[in-house]
PDB file of C-alpha atoms and ligand atoms in Angstrom:
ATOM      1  CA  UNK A   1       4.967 -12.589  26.563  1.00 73.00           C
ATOM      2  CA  UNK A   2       2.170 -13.028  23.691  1.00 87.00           C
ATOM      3  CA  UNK A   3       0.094 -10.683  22.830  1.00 93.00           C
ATOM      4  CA  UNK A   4      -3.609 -11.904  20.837  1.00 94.00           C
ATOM      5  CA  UNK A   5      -4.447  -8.514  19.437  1.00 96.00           C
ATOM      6  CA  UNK A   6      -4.546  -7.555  15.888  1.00 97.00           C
ATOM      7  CA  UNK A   7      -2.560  -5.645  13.656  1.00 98.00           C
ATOM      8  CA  UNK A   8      -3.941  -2.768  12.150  1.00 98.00           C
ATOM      9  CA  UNK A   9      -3.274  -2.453   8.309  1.00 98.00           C
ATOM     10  CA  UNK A  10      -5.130   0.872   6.182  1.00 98.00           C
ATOM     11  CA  UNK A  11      -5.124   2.186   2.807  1.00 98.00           C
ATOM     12  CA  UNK A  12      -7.404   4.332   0.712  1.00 97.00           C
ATOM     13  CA  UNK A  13      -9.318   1.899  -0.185  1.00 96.00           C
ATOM     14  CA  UNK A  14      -8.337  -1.914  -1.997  1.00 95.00           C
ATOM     15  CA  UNK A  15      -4.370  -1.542  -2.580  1.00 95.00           C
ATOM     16  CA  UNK A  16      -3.775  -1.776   0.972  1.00 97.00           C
ATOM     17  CA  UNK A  17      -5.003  -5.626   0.397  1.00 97.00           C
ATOM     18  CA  UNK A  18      -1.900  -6.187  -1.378  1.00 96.00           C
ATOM     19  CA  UNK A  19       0.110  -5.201   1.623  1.00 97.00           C
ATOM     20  CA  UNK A  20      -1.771  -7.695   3.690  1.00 98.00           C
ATOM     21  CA  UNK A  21      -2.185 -10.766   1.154  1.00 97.00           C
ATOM     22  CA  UNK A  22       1.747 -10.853   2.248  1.00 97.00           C
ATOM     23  CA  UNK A  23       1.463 -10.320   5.370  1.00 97.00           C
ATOM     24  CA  UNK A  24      -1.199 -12.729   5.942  1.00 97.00           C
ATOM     25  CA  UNK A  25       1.295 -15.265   3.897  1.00 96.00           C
ATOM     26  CA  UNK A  26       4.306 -14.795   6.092  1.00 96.00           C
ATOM     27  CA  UNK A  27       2.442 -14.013   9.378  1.00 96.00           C
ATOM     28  CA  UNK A  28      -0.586 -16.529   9.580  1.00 96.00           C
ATOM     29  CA  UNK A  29      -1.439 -16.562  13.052  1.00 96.00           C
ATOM     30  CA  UNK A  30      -1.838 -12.687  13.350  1.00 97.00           C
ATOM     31  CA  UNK A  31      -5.600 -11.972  13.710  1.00 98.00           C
ATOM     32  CA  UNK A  32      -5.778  -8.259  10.968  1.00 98.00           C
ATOM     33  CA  UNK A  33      -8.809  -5.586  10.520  1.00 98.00           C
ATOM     34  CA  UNK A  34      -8.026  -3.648   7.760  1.00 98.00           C
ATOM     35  CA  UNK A  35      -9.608  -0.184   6.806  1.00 98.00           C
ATOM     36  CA  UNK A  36     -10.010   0.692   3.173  1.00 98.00           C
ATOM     37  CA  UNK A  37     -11.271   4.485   3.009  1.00 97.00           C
ATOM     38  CA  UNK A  38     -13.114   3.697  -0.473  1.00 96.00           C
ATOM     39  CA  UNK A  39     -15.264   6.126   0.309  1.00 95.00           C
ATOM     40  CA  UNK A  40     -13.102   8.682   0.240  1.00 96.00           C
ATOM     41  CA  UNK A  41     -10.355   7.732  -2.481  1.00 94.00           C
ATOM     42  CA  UNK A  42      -8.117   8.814  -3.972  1.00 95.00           C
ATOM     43  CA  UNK A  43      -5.897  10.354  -1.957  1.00 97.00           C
ATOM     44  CA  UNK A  44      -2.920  10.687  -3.827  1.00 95.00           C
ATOM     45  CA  UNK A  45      -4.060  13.876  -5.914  1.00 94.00           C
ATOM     46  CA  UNK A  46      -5.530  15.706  -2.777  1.00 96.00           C
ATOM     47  CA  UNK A  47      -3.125  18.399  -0.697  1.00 96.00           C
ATOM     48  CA  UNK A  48      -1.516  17.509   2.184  1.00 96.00           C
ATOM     49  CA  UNK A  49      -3.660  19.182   4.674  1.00 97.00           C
ATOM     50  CA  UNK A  50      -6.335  16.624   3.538  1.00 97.00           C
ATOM     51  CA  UNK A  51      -4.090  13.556   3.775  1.00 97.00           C
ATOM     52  CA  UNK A  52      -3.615  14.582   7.256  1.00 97.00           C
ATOM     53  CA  UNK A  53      -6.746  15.050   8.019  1.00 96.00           C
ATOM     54  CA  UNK A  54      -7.730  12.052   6.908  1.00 97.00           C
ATOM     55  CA  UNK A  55      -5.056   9.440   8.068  1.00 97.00           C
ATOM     56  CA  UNK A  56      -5.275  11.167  11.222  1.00 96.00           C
ATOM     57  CA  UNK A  57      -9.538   9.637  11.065  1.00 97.00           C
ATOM     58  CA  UNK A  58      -8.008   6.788  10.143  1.00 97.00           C
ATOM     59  CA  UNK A  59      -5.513   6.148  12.397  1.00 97.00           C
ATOM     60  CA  UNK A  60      -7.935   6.981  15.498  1.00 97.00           C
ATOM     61  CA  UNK A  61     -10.558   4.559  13.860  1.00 97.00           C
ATOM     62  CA  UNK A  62      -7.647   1.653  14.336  1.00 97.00           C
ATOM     63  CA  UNK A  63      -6.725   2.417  17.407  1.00 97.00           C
ATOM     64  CA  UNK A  64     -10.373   2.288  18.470  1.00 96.00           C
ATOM     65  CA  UNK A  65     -10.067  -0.937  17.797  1.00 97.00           C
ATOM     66  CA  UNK A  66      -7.320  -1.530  20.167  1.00 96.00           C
ATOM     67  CA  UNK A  67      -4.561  -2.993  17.342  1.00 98.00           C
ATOM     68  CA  UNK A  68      -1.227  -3.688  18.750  1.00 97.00           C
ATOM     69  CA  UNK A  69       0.365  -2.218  15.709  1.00 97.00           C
ATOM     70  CA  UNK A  70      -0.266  -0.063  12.800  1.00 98.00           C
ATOM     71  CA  UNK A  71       0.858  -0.974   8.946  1.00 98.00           C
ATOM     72  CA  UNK A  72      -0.199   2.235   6.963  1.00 98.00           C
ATOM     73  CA  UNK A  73      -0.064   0.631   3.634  1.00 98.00           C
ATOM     74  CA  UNK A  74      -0.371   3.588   1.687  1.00 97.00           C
ATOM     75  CA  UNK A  75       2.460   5.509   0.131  1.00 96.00           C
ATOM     76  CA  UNK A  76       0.568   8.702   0.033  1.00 96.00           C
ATOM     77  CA  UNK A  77       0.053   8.566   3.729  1.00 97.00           C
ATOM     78  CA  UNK A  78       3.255   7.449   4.334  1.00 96.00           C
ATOM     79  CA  UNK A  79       4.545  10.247   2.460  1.00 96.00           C
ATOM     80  CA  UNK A  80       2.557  13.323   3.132  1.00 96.00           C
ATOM     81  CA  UNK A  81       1.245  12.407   6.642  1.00 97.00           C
ATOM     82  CA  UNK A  82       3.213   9.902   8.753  1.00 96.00           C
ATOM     83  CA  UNK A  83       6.299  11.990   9.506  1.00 94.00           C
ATOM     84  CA  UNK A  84       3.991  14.623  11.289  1.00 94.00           C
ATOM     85  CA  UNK A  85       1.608  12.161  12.842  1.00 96.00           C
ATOM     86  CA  UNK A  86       4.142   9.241  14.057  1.00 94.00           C
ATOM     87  CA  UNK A  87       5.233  11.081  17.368  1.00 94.00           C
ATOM     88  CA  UNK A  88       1.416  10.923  18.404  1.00 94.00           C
ATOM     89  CA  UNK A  89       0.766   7.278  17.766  1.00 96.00           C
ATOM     90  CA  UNK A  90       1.097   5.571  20.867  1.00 95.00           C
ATOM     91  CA  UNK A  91       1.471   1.264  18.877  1.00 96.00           C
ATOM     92  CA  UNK A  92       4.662   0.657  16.688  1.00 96.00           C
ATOM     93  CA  UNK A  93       3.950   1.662  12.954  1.00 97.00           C
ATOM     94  CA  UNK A  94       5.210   0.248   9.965  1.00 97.00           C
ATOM     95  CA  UNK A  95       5.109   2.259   7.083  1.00 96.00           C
ATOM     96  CA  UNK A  96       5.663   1.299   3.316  1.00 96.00           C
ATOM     97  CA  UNK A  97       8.756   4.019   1.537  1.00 97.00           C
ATOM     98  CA  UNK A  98      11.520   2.269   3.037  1.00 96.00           C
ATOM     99  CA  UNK A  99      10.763  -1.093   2.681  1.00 95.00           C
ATOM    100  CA  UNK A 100      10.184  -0.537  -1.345  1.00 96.00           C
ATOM    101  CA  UNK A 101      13.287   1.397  -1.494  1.00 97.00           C
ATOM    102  CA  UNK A 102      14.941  -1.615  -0.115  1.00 96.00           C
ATOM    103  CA  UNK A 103      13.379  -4.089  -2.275  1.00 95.00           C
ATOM    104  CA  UNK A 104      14.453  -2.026  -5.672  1.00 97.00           C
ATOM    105  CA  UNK A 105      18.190  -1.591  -4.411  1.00 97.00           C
ATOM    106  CA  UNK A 106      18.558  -5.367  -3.885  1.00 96.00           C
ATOM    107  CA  UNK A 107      17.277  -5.874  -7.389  1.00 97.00           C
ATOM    108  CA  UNK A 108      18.540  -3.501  -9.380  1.00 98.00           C
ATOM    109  CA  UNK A 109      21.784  -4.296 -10.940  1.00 98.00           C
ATOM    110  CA  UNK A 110      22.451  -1.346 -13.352  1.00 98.00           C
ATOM    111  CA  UNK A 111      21.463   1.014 -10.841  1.00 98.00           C
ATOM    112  CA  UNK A 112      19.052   2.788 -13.142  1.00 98.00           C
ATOM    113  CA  UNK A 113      15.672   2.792 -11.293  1.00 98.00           C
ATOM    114  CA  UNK A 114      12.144   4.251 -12.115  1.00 98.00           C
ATOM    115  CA  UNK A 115       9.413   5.028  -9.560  1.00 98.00           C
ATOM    116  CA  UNK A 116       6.133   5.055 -10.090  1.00 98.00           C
ATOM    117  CA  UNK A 117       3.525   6.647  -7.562  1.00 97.00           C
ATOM    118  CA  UNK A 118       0.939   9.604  -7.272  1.00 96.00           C
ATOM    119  CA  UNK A 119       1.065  12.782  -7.534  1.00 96.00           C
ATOM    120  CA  UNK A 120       1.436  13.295  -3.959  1.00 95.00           C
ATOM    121  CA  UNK A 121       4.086  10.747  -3.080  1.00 96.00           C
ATOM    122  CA  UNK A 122       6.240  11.830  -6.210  1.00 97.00           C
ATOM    123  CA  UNK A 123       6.095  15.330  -5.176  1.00 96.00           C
ATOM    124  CA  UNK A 124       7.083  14.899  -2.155  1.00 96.00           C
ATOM    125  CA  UNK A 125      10.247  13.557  -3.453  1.00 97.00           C
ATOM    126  CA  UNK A 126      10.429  10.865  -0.459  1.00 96.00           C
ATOM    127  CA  UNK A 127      11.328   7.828  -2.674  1.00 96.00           C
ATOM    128  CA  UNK A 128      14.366   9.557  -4.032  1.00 96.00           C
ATOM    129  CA  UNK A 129      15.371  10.844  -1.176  1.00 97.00           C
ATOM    130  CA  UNK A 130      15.340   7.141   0.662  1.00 97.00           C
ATOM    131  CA  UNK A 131      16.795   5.466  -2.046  1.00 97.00           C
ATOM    132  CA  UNK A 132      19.678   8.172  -2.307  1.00 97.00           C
ATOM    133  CA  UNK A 133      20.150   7.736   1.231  1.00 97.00           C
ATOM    134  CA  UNK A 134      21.052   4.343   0.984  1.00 97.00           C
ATOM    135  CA  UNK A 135      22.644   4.183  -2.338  1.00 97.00           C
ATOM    136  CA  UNK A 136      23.650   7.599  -3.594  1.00 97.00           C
ATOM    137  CA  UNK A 137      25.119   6.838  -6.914  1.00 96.00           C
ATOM    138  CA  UNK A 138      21.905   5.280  -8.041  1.00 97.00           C
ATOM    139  CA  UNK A 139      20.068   6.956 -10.885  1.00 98.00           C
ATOM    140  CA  UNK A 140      16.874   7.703 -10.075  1.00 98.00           C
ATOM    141  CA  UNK A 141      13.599   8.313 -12.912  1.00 98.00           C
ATOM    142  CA  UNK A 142       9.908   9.338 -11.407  1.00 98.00           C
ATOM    143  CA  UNK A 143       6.819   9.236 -12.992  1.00 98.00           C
ATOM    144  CA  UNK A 144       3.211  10.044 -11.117  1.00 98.00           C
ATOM    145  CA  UNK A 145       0.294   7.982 -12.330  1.00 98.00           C
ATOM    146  CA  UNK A 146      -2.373   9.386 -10.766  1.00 94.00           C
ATOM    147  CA  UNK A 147      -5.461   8.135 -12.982  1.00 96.00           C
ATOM    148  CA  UNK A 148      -3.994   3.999 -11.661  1.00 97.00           C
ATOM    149  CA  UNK A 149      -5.652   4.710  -8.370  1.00 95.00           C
ATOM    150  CA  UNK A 150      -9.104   5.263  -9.762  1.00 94.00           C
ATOM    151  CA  UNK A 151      -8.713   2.229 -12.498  1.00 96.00           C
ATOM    152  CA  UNK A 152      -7.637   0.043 -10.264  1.00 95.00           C
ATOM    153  CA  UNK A 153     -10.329   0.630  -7.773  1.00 92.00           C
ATOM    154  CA  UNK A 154     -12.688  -0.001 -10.726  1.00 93.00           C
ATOM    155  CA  UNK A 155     -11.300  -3.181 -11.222  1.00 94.00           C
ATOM    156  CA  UNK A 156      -9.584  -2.308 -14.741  1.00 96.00           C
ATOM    157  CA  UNK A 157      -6.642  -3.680 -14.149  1.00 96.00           C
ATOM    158  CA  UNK A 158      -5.832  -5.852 -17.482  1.00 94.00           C
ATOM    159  CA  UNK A 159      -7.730  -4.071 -20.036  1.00 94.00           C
ATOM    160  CA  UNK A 160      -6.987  -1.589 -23.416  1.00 97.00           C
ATOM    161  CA  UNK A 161      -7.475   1.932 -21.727  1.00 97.00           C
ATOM    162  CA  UNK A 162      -5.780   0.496 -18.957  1.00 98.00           C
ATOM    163  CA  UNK A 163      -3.262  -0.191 -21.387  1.00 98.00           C
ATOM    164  CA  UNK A 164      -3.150   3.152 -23.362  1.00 98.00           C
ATOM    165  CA  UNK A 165      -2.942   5.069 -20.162  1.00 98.00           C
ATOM    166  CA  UNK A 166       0.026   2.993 -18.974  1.00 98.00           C
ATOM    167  CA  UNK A 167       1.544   3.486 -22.408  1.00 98.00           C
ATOM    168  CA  UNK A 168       0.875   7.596 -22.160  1.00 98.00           C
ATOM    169  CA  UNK A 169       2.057   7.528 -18.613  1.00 98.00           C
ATOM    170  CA  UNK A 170       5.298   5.212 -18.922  1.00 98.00           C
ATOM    171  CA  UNK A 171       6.874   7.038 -22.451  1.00 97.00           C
ATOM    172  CA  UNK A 172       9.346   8.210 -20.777  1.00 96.00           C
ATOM    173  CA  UNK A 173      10.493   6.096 -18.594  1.00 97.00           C
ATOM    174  CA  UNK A 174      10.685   4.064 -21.081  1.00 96.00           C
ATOM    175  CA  UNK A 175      13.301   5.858 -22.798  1.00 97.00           C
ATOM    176  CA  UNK A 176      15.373   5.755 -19.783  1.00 97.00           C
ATOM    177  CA  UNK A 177      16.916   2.142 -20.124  1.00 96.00           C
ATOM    178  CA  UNK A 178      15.336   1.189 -15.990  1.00 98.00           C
ATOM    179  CA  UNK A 179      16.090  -2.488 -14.922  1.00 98.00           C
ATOM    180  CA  UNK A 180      14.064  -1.867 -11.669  1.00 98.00           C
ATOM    181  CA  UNK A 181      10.892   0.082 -11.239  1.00 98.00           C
ATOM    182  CA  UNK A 182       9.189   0.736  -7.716  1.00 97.00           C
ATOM    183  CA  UNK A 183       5.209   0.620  -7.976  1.00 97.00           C
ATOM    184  CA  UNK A 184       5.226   2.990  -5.426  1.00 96.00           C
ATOM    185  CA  UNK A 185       1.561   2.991  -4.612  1.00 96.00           C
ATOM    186  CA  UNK A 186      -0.269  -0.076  -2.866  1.00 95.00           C
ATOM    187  CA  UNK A 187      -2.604  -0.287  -5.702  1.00 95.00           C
ATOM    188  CA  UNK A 188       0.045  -0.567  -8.366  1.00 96.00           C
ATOM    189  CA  UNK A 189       0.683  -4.428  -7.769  1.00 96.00           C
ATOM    190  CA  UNK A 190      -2.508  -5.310  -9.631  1.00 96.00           C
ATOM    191  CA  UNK A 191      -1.533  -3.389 -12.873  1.00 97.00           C
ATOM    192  CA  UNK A 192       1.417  -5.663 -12.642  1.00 97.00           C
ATOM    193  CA  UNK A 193       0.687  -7.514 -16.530  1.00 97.00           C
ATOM    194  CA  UNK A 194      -0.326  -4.144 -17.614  1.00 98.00           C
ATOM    195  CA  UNK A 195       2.915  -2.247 -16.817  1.00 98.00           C
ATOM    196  CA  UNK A 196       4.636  -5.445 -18.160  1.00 98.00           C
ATOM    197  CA  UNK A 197       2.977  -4.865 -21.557  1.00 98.00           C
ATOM    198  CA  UNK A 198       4.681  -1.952 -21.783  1.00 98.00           C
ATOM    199  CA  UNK A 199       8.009  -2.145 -20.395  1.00 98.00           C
ATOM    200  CA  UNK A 200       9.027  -5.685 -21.101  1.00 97.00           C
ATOM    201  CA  UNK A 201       9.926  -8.662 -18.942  1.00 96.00           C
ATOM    202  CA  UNK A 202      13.295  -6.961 -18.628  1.00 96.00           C
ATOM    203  CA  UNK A 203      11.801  -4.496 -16.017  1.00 98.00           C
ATOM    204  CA  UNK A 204      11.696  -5.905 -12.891  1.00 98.00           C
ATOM    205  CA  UNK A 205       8.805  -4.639 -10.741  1.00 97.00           C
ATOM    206  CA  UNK A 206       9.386  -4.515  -6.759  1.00 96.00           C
ATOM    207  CA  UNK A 207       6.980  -3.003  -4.001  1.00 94.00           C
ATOM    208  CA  UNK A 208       6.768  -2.982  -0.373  1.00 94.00           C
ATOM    209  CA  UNK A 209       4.575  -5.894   0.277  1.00 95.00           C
ATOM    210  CA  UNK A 210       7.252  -8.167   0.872  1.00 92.00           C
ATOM    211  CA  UNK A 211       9.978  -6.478   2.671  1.00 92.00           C
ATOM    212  CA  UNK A 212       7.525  -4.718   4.678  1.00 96.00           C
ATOM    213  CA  UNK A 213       6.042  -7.901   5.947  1.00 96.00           C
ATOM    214  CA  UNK A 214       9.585  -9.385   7.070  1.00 95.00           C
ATOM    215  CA  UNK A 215      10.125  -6.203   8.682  1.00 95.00           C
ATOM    216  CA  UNK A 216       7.102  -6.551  10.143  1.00 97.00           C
ATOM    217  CA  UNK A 217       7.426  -9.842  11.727  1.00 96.00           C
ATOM    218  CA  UNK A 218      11.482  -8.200  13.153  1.00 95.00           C
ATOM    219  CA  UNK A 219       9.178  -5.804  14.963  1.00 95.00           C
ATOM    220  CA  UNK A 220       6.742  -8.422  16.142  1.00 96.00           C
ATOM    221  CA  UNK A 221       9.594 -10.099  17.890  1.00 94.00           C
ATOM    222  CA  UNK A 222      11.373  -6.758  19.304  1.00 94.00           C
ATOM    223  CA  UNK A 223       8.528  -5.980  21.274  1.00 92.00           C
ATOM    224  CA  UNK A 224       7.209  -8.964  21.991  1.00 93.00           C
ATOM    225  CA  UNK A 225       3.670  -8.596  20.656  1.00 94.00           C
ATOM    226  CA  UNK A 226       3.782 -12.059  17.831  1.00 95.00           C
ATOM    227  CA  UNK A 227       0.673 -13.996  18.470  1.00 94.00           C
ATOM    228  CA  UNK A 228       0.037 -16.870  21.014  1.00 84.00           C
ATOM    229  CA  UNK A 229      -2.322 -19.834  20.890  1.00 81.00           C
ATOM    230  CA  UNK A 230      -5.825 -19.449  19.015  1.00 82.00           C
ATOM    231  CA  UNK A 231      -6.823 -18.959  15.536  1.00 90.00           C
ATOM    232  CA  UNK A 232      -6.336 -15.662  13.553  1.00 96.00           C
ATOM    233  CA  UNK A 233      -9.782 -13.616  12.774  1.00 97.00           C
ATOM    234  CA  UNK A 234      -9.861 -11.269   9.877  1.00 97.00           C
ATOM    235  CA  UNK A 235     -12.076  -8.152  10.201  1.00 98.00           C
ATOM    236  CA  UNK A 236     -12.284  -5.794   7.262  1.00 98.00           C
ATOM    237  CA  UNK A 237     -13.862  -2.175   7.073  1.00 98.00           C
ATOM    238  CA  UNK A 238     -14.597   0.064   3.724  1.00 98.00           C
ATOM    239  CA  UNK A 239     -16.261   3.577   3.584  1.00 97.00           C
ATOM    240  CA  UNK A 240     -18.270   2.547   0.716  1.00 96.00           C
ATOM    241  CA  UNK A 241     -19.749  -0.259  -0.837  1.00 96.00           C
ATOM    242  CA  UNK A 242     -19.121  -3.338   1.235  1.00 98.00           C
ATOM    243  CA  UNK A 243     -20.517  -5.778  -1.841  1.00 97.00           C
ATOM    244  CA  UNK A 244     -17.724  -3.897  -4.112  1.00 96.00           C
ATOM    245  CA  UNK A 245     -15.184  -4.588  -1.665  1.00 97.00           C
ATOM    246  CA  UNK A 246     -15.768  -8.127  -1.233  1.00 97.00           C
ATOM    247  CA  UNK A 247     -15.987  -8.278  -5.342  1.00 96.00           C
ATOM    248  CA  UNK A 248     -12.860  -6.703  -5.756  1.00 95.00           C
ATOM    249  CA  UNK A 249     -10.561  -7.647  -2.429  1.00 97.00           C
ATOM    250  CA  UNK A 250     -11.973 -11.699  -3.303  1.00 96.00           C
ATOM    251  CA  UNK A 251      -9.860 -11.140  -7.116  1.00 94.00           C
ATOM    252  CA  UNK A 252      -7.210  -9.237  -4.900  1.00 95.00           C
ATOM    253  CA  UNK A 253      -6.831 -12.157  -2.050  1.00 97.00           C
ATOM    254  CA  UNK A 254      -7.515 -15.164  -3.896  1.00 96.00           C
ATOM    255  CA  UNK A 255     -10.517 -16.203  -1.517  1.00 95.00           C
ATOM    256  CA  UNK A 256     -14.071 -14.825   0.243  1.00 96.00           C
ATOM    257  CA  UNK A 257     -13.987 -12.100   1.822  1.00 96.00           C
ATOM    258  CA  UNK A 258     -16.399 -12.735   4.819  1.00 92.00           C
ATOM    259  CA  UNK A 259     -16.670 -10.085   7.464  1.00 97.00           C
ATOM    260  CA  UNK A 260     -16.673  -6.978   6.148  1.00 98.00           C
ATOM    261  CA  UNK A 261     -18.420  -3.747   7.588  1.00 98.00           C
ATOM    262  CA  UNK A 262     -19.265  -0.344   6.023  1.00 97.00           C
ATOM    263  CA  UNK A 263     -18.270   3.041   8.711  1.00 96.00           C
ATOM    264  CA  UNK A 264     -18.497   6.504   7.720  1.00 90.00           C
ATOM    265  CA  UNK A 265     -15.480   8.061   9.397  1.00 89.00           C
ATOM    266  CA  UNK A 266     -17.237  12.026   8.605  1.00 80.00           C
ATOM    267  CA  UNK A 267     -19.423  10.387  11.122  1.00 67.00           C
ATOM    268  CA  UNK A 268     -23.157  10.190   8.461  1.00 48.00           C
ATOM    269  CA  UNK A 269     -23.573   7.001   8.035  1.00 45.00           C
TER     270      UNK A 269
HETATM  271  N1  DGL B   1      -2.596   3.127  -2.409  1.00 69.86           N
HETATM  272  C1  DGL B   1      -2.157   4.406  -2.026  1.00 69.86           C
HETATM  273  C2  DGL B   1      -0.695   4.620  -2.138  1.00 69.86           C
HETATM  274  O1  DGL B   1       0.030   3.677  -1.947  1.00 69.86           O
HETATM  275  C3  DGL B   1      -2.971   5.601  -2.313  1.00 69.86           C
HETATM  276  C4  DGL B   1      -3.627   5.723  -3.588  1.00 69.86           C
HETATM  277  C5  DGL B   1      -4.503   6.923  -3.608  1.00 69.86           C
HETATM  278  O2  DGL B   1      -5.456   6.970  -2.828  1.00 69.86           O
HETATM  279  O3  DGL B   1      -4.251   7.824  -4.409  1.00 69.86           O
HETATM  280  O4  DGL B   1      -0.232   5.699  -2.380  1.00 69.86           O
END
């Protein structure tokens, strides 16, 4: 059995593209829409009744859509919203904590590891808690970076106040002698030189993108829904500027973004 229909993959707005520039690489005969809620970012300094709120909209927007699958490729969402929603979401869904927490236990080799996320996904401790589970000698650093979201989404992402807020923000890990840090937020990825700057080439950065895309194609296979014959389509949706979007995910992607649609999930467009 094949089954043609596309994977859904959402985020707060561009980081999410990360997720799916991998998945795209290892899975290129999966036809994707991804939802960026632009509008509406970020979401990783907002309380938790709002993230639910609003990856509930999201989720229901996908589904509309009739995907065969969800990715949320969001770590706040993952975090703060996914354990309370999952039971109602009738596709598989992939989300992005364990996968990262994976990735940073296969590279670390002192077991000294930092993590890096928002305020919301630090808080809610999740990333220790997975990476404990697994390995529970590890020692474990977190920092939220809250203000990344919004640079990144202005397409700062290699420039000096970039810079000087990475160097404010990281101090401390610094200090801590890490050999692995988690960008624990989607958007993180494309501060990548930034962070590097700062922390040396000794650091080694992981995130989910990767692991989460192998993981991905496992489930694929388990329940039968990989792709048949026919070319994969790529459908994109923002809650703000579609022009900004296709600026910004083109320098995320590596090439044109074509079809791309504005919706206003609030329902005003
Ligand atoms: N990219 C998201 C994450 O992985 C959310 C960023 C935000 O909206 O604050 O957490």
């Amino acid at each position: 059995m094949m089954d043609n229909r596309p994977i859904g993959v959402f985020d707060s707005g561009l980081g999410g593209l990360t997720v799916l520039k991998e998945i795209k690489k290892l899975l290129p005969r999966e036809s994707l829409i991804y939802f960026g809620d632009n509008g509406r970012t970020p979401y990783g300094t907002k309380s938790k009744e709002t993230v639910l709120k609003y990856t509930h909209q999201d989720v229901s927007f996908l589904l509309s859509k009739n995907v065969k699958l969800l990715v949320v490729a969001c770590n706040t969402m993952s975090a703060l919203a996914l354990p309370e929603l999952r039971s109602s979401i009738h596709v598989p869904v992939l989300e992005v904590i364990e996968p990262g927490s994976r990735a940073a236990l296969k590279k670390t080799k002192s077991g000294r590891i930092g993590i890096i996320a928002t305020s919301g996904t630090i808080s809610s401790g999740v990333y220790s808690k997975a990476i404990r589970s697994m390995a529970p000698d590890v020692k474990i650093y977190t920092k939220a970076c809250p203000l990344f979201v919004n640079l990144v989404e202005e397409g700062w992402w290699n420039n000096e106040i970039t810079e000087m807020v990475a160097v404010e923000y990281l101090k401390e890990l610094k200090k801590e002698n890490i050999d692995t840090l988690v960008l624990g937020c989607t958007h993180y990825p494309l501060l990548t030189d930034t962070i590097r700057k700062v922390l040396g080439d000794d650091v080694v950065q992981v995130s989910s993108a990767e692991e989460l895309s192998i993981a991905l194609k496992e489930l694929l296979n388990e329940h039968d829904l990989l792709t048949g014959q026919g070319e994969a389509h790529y459908q994109y949706y923002t809650s703000d500027s579609v022009e900004k979007f296709k600026e910004l995910g083109k320098l995320i992607l590596g090439e044109e973004i074509l079809n791309v649609e504005r919706v206003d999930l609030d329902g005003n467009l």
